[in-house]
mmCIF file of C-alpha atoms in Angstrom:
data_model
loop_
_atom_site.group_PDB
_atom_site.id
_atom_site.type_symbol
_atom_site.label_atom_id
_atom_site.label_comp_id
_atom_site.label_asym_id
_atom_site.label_seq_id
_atom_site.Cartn_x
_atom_site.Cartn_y
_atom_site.Cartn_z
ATOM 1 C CA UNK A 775 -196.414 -28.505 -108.674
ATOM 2 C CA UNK A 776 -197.399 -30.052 -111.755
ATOM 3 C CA UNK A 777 -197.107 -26.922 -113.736
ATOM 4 C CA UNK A 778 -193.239 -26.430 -112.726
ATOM 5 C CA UNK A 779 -191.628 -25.171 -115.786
ATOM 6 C CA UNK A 780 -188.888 -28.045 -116.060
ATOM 7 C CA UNK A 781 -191.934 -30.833 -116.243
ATOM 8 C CA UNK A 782 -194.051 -28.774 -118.973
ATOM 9 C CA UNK A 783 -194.017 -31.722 -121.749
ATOM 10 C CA UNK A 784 -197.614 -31.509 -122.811
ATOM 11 C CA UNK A 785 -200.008 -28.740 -123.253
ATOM 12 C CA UNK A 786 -200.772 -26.436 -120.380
ATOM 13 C CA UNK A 787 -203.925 -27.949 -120.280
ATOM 14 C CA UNK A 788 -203.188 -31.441 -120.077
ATOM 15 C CA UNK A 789 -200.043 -30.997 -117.393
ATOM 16 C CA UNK A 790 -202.123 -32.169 -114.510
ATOM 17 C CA UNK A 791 -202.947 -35.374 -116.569
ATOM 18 C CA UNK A 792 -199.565 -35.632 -117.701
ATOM 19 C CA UNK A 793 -197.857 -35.747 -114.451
ATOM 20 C CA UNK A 794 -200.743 -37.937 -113.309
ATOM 21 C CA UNK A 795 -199.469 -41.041 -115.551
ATOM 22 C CA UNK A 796 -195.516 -40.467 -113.427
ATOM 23 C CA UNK A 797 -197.045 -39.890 -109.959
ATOM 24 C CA UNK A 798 -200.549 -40.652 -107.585
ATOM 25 C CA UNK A 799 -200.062 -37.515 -105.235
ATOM 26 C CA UNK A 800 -199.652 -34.046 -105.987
ATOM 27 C CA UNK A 801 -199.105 -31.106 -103.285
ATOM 28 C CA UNK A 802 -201.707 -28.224 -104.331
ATOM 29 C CA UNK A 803 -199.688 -25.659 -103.099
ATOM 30 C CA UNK A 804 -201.060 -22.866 -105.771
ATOM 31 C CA UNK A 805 -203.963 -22.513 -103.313
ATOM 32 C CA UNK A 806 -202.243 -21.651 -100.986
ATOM 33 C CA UNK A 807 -201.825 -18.084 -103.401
ATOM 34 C CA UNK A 808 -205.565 -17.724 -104.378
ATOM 35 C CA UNK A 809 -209.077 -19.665 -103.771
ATOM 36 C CA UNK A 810 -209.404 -21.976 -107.543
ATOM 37 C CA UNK A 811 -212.687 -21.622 -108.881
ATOM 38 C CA UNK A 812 -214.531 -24.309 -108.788
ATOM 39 C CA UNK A 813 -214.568 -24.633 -112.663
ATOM 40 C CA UNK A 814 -210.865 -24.902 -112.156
ATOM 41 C CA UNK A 815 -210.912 -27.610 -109.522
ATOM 42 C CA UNK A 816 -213.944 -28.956 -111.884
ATOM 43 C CA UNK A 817 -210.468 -29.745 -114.627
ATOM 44 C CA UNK A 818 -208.709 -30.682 -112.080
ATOM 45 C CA UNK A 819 -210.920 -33.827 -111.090
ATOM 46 C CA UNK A 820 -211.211 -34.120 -114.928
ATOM 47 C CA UNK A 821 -207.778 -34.701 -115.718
ATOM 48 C CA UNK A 822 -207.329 -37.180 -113.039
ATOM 49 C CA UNK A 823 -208.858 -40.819 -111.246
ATOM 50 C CA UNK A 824 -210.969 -40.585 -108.760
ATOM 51 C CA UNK A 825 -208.191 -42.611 -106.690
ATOM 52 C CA UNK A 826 -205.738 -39.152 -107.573
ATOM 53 C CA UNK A 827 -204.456 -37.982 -104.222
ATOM 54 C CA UNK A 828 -204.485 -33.952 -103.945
ATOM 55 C CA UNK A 829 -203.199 -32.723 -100.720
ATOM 56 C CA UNK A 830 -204.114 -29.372 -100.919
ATOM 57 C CA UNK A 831 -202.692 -26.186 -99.258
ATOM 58 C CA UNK A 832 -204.941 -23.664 -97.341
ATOM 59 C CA UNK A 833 -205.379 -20.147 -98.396
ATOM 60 C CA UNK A 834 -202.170 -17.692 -96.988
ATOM 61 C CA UNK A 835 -205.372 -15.733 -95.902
ATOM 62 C CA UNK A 836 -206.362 -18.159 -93.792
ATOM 63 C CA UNK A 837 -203.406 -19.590 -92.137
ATOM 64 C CA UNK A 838 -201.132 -16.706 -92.157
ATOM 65 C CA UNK A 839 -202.632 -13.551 -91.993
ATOM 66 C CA UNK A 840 -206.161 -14.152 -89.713
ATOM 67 C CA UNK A 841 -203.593 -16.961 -87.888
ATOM 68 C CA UNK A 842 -206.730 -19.358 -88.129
ATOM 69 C CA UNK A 843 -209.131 -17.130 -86.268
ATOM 70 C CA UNK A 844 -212.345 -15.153 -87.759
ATOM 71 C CA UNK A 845 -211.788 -16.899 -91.135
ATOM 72 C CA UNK A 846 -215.437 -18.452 -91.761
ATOM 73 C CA UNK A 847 -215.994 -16.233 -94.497
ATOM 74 C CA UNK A 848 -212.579 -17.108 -96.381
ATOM 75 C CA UNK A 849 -213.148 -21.109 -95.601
ATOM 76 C CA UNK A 850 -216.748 -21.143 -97.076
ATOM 77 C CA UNK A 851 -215.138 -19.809 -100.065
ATOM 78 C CA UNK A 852 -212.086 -22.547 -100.028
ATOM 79 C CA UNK A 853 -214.388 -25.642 -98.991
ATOM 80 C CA UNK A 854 -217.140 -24.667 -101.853
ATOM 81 C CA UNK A 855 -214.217 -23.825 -104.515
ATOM 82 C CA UNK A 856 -212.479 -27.503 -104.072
ATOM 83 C CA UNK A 857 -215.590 -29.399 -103.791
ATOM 84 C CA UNK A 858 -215.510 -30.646 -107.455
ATOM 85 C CA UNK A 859 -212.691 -32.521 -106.488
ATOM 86 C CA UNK A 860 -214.923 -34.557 -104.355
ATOM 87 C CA UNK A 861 -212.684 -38.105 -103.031
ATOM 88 C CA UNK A 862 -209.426 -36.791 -105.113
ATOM 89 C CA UNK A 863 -208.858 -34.314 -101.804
ATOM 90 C CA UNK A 864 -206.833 -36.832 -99.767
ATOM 91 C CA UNK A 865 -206.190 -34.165 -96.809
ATOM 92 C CA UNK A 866 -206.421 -30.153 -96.477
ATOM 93 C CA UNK A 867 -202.843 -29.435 -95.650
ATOM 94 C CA UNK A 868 -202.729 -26.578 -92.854
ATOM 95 C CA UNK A 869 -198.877 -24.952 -93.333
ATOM 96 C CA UNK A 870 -198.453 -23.080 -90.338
ATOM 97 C CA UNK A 871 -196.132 -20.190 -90.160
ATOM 98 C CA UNK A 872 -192.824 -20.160 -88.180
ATOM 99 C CA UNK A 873 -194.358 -17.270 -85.769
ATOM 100 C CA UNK A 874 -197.108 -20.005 -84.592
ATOM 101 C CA UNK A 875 -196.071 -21.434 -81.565
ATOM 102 C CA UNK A 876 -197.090 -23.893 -79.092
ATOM 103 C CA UNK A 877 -198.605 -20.995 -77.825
ATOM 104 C CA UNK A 878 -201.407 -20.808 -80.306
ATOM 105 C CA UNK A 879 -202.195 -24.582 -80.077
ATOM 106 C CA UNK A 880 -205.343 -23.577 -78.647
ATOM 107 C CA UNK A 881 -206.110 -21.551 -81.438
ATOM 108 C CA UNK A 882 -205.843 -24.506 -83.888
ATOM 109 C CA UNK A 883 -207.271 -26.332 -81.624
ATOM 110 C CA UNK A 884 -210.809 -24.785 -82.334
ATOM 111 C CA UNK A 885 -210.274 -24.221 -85.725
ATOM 112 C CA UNK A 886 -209.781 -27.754 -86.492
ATOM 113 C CA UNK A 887 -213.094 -28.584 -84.772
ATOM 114 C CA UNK A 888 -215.101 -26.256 -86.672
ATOM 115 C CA UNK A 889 -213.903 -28.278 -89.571
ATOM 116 C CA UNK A 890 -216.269 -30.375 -91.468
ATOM 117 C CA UNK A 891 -215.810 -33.891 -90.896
ATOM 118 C CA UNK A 892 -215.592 -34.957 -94.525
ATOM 119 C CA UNK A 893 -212.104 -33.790 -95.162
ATOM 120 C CA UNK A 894 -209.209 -35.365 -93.586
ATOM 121 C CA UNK A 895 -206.579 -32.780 -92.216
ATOM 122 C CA UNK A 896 -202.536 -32.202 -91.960
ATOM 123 C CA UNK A 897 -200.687 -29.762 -89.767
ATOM 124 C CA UNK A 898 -197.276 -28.719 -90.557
ATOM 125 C CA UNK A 899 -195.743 -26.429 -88.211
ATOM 126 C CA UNK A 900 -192.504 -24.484 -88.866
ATOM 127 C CA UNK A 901 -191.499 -23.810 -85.431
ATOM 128 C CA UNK A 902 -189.301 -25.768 -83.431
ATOM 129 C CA UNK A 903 -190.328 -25.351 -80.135
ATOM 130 C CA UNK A 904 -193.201 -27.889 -81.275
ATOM 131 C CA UNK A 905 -191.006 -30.591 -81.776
ATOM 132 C CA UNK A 906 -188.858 -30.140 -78.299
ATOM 133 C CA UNK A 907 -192.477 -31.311 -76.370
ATOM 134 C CA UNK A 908 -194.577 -32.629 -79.234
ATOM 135 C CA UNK A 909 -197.416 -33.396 -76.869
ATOM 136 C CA UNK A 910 -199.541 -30.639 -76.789
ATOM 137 C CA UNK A 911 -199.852 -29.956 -80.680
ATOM 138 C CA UNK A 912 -200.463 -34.352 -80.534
ATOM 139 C CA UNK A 913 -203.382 -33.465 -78.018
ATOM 140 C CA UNK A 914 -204.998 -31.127 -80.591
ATOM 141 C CA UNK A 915 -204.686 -33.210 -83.544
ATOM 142 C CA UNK A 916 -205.853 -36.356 -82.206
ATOM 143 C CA UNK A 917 -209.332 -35.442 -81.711
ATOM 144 C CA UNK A 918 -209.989 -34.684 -85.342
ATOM 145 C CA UNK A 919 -207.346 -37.291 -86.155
ATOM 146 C CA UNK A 920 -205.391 -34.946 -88.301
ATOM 147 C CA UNK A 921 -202.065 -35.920 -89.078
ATOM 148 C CA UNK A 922 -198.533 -33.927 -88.191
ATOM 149 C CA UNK A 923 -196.764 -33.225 -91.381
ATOM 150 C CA UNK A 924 -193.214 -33.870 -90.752
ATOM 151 C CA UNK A 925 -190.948 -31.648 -93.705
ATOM 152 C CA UNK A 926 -187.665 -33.287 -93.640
ATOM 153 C CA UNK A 927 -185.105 -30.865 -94.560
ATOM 154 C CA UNK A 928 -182.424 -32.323 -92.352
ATOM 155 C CA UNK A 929 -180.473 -34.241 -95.470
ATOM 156 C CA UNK A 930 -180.628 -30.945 -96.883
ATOM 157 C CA UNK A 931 -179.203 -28.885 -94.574
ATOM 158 C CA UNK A 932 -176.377 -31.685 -93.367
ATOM 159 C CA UNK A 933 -173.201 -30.117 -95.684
ATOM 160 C CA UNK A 934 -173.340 -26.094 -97.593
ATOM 161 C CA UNK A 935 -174.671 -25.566 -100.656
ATOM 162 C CA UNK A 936 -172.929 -26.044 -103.182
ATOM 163 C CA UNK A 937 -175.085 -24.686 -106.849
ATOM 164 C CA UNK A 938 -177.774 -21.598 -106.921
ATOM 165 C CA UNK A 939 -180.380 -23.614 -106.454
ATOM 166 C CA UNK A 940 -178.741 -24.735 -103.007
ATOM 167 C CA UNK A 941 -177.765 -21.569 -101.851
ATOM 168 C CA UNK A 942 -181.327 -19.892 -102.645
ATOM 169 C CA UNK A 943 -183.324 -23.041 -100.688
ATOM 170 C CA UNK A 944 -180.814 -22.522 -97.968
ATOM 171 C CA UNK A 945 -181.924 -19.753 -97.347
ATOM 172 C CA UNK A 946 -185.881 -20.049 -97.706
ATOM 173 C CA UNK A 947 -186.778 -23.498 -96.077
ATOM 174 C CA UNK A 948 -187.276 -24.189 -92.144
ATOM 175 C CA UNK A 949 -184.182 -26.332 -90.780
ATOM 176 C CA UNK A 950 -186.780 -28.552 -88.892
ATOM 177 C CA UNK A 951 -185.775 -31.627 -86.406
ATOM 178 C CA UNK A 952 -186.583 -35.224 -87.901
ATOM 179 C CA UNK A 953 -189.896 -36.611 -87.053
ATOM 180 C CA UNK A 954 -191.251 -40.024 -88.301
ATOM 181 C CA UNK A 955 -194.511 -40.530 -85.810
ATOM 182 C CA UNK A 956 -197.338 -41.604 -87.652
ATOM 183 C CA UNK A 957 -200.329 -39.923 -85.654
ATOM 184 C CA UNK A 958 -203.451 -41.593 -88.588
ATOM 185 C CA UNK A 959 -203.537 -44.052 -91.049
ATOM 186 C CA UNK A 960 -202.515 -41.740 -93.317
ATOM 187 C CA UNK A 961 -199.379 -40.177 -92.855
ATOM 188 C CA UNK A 962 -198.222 -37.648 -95.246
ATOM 189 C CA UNK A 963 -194.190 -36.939 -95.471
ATOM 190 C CA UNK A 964 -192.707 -33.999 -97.536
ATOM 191 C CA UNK A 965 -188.938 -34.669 -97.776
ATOM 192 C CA UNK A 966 -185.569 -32.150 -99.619
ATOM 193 C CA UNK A 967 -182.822 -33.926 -100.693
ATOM 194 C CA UNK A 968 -179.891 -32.259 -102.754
ATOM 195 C CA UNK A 969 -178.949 -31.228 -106.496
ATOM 196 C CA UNK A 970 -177.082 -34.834 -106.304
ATOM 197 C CA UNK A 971 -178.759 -37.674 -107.176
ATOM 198 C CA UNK A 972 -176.678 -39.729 -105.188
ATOM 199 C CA UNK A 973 -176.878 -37.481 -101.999
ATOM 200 C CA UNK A 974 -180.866 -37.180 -102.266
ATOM 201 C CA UNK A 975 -181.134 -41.052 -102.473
ATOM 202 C CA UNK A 976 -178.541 -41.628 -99.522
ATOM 203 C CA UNK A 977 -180.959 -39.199 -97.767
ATOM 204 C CA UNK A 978 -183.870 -40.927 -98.101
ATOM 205 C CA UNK A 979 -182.908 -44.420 -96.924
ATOM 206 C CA UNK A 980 -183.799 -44.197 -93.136
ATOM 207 C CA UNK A 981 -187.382 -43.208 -95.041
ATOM 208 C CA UNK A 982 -187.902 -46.372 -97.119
ATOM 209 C CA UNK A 983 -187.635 -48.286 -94.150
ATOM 210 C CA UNK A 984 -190.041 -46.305 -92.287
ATOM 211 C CA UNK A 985 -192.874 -46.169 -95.121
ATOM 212 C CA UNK A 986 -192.047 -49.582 -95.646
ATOM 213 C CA UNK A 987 -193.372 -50.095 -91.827
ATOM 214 C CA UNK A 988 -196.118 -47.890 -91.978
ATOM 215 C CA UNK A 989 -197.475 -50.191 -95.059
ATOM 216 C CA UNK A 990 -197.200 -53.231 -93.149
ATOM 217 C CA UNK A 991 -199.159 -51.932 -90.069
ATOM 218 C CA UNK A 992 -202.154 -51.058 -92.355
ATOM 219 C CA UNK A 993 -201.095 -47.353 -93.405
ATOM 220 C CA UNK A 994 -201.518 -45.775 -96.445
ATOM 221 C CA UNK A 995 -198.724 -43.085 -96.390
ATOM 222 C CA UNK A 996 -198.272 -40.182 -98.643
ATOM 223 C CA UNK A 997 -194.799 -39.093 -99.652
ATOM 224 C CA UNK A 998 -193.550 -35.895 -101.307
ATOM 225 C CA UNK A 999 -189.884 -35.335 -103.275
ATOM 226 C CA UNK A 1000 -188.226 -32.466 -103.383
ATOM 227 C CA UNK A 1001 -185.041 -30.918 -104.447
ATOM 228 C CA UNK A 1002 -183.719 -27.927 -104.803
ATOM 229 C CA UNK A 1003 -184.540 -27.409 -108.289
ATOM 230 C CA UNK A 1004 -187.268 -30.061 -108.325
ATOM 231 C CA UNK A 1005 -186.044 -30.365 -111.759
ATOM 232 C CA UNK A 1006 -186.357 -34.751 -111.460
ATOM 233 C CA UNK A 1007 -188.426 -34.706 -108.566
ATOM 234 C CA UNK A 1008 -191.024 -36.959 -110.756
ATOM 235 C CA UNK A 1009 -188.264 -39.229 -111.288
ATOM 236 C CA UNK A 1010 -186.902 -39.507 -107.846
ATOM 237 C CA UNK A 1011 -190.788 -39.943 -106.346
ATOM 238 C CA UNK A 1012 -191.068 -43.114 -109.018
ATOM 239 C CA UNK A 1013 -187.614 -44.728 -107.602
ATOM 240 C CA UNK A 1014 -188.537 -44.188 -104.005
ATOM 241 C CA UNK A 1015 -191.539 -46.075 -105.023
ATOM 242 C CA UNK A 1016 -189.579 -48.895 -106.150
ATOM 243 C CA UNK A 1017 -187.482 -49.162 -103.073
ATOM 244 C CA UNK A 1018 -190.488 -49.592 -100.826
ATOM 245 C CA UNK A 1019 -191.861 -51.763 -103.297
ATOM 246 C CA UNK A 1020 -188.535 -53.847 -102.885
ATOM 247 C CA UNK A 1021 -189.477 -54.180 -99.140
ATOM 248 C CA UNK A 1022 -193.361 -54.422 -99.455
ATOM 249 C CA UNK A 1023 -193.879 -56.404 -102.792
ATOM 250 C CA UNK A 1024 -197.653 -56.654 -102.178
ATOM 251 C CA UNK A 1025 -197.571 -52.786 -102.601
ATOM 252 C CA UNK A 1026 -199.114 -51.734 -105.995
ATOM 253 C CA UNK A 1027 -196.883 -49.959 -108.934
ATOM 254 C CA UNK A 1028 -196.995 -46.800 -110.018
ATOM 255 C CA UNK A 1029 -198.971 -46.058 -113.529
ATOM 256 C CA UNK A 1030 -196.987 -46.567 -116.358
ATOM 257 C CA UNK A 1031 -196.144 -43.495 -118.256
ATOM 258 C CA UNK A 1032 -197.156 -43.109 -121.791
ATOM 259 C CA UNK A 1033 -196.101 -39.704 -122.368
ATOM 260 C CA UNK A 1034 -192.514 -38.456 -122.811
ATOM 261 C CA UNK A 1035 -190.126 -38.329 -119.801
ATOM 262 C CA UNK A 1036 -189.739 -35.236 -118.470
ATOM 263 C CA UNK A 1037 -185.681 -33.539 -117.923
ATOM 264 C CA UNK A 1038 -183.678 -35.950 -115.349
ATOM 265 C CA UNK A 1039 -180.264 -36.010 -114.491
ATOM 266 C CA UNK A 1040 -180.787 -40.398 -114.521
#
């Protein structure tokens, strides 16, 4: 994400460490496209602390079109490519299609245990079957304490579009039923609000008190903004921040940005 053309206010090779001085966490969601090389991961880790959370997305190869089995090959590849990274990789994020069902639990099942144990892992699933009876995907992850990656899109979807932007996302992400179970320590949330400001932030409330919980049981959650556009989704991310750190004062700021704002509506 931090290449998106709307936050591009510093030289293409410095936009990782430019978006690194707004936010802690990134979603690596161009691997999810193509394997890095490890020299790229290698300027990854270089434009970033070691502290840096990377969630990062497995290959389409992987999770889509071998559906998780016969993949050793492809894996190797991925785990050798993102090892530069070394502590920066907070979790390997496995996006499931909407075709997997609870039907092919067992097939993650033994994927995740072939796993090494070095990584922490995150499941999202896209269908919604899952969520109906969530125990048997629970059951899976529990043993390699992976984490269920909840994508809140219900905000989103709550009144029509009502801008391009809208209308295309309306049409491209999962309408998936709220969950806020934290199955780890480390519970990673990915959350679309609206073109509005105002709407996004109204959104996210039931949110801030929820990671504001997690933090005082001991948690250290992860959470991802998105909009439509995701034109001031550095922005938004930074004043989420600050309303859990209204509720949990103890919880440590965000860095300080020394490098020109990027475009925000606020």
């Amino acid at each position: 994400m931090w290449t998106h053309k709307a936050w591009q206010f510093s030289e293409p090779q410095e936009r990782l460490r430019s978006y690194a001085q707004w936010c802690n966490a990134v979603e690596g969601n161009t691997t999810f496209y193509a394997t890095p090389s490890r020299e790229t991961a290698a300027s990854w880790a270089g434009q970033t602390d070691p502290d840096f959370r990377f969630v990062v997305k497995l290959p389409k190869t992987v999770t889509h079109t071998l559906r998780l089995a016969n993949c050793e090959t492809e894996m190797r590849a991925f785990l050798d490519a993102i090892e530069p990274l070394g502590p920066r990789v907070h979790a390997l994020w496995v996006q499931l299609p909407g075709s997997f069902t609870p039907a092919d639990v067992d097939t993650l099942g033994r994927f995740l245990r072939r796993l090494p144990d070095r990584y922490r892992y995150a499941v999202e699933v896209r269908d919604r079957t899952f969520f109906a009876d969530p125990g048997p995907l629970e059951e899976v992850l529990a043993p390699v304490h992976a984490e269920w990656v909840p994508f809140d899109t219900t905000a989103f979807f709550r009144t029509p579009p009502t801008s391009d932007a809208e209308r295309d996302a309306w049409t491209k992400k999962p309408r998936m039923p709220l969950r806020d179970v934290a199955l780890t320590d480390h519970p990673i949330v990915r959350y679309l609000g609206r073109d509005s400001v105002e709407r996004t932030v109204e959104g996210w409330q039931p949110w801030v008190t929820v990671i504001a919980q997690w933090l005082r049981e001991g948690r250290s959650p992860t959470m991802f903004m998105h909009t439509p556009d995701n034109v001031d989704a550095p922005a938004l991310a930074r004043r989420f921040h600050d309303e859990v750190r209204s509720r949990v004062p103890n919880l440590e700021p965000l860095p300080e940005p020394t490098l020109p704002e990027p475009t925000t509506l606020f």
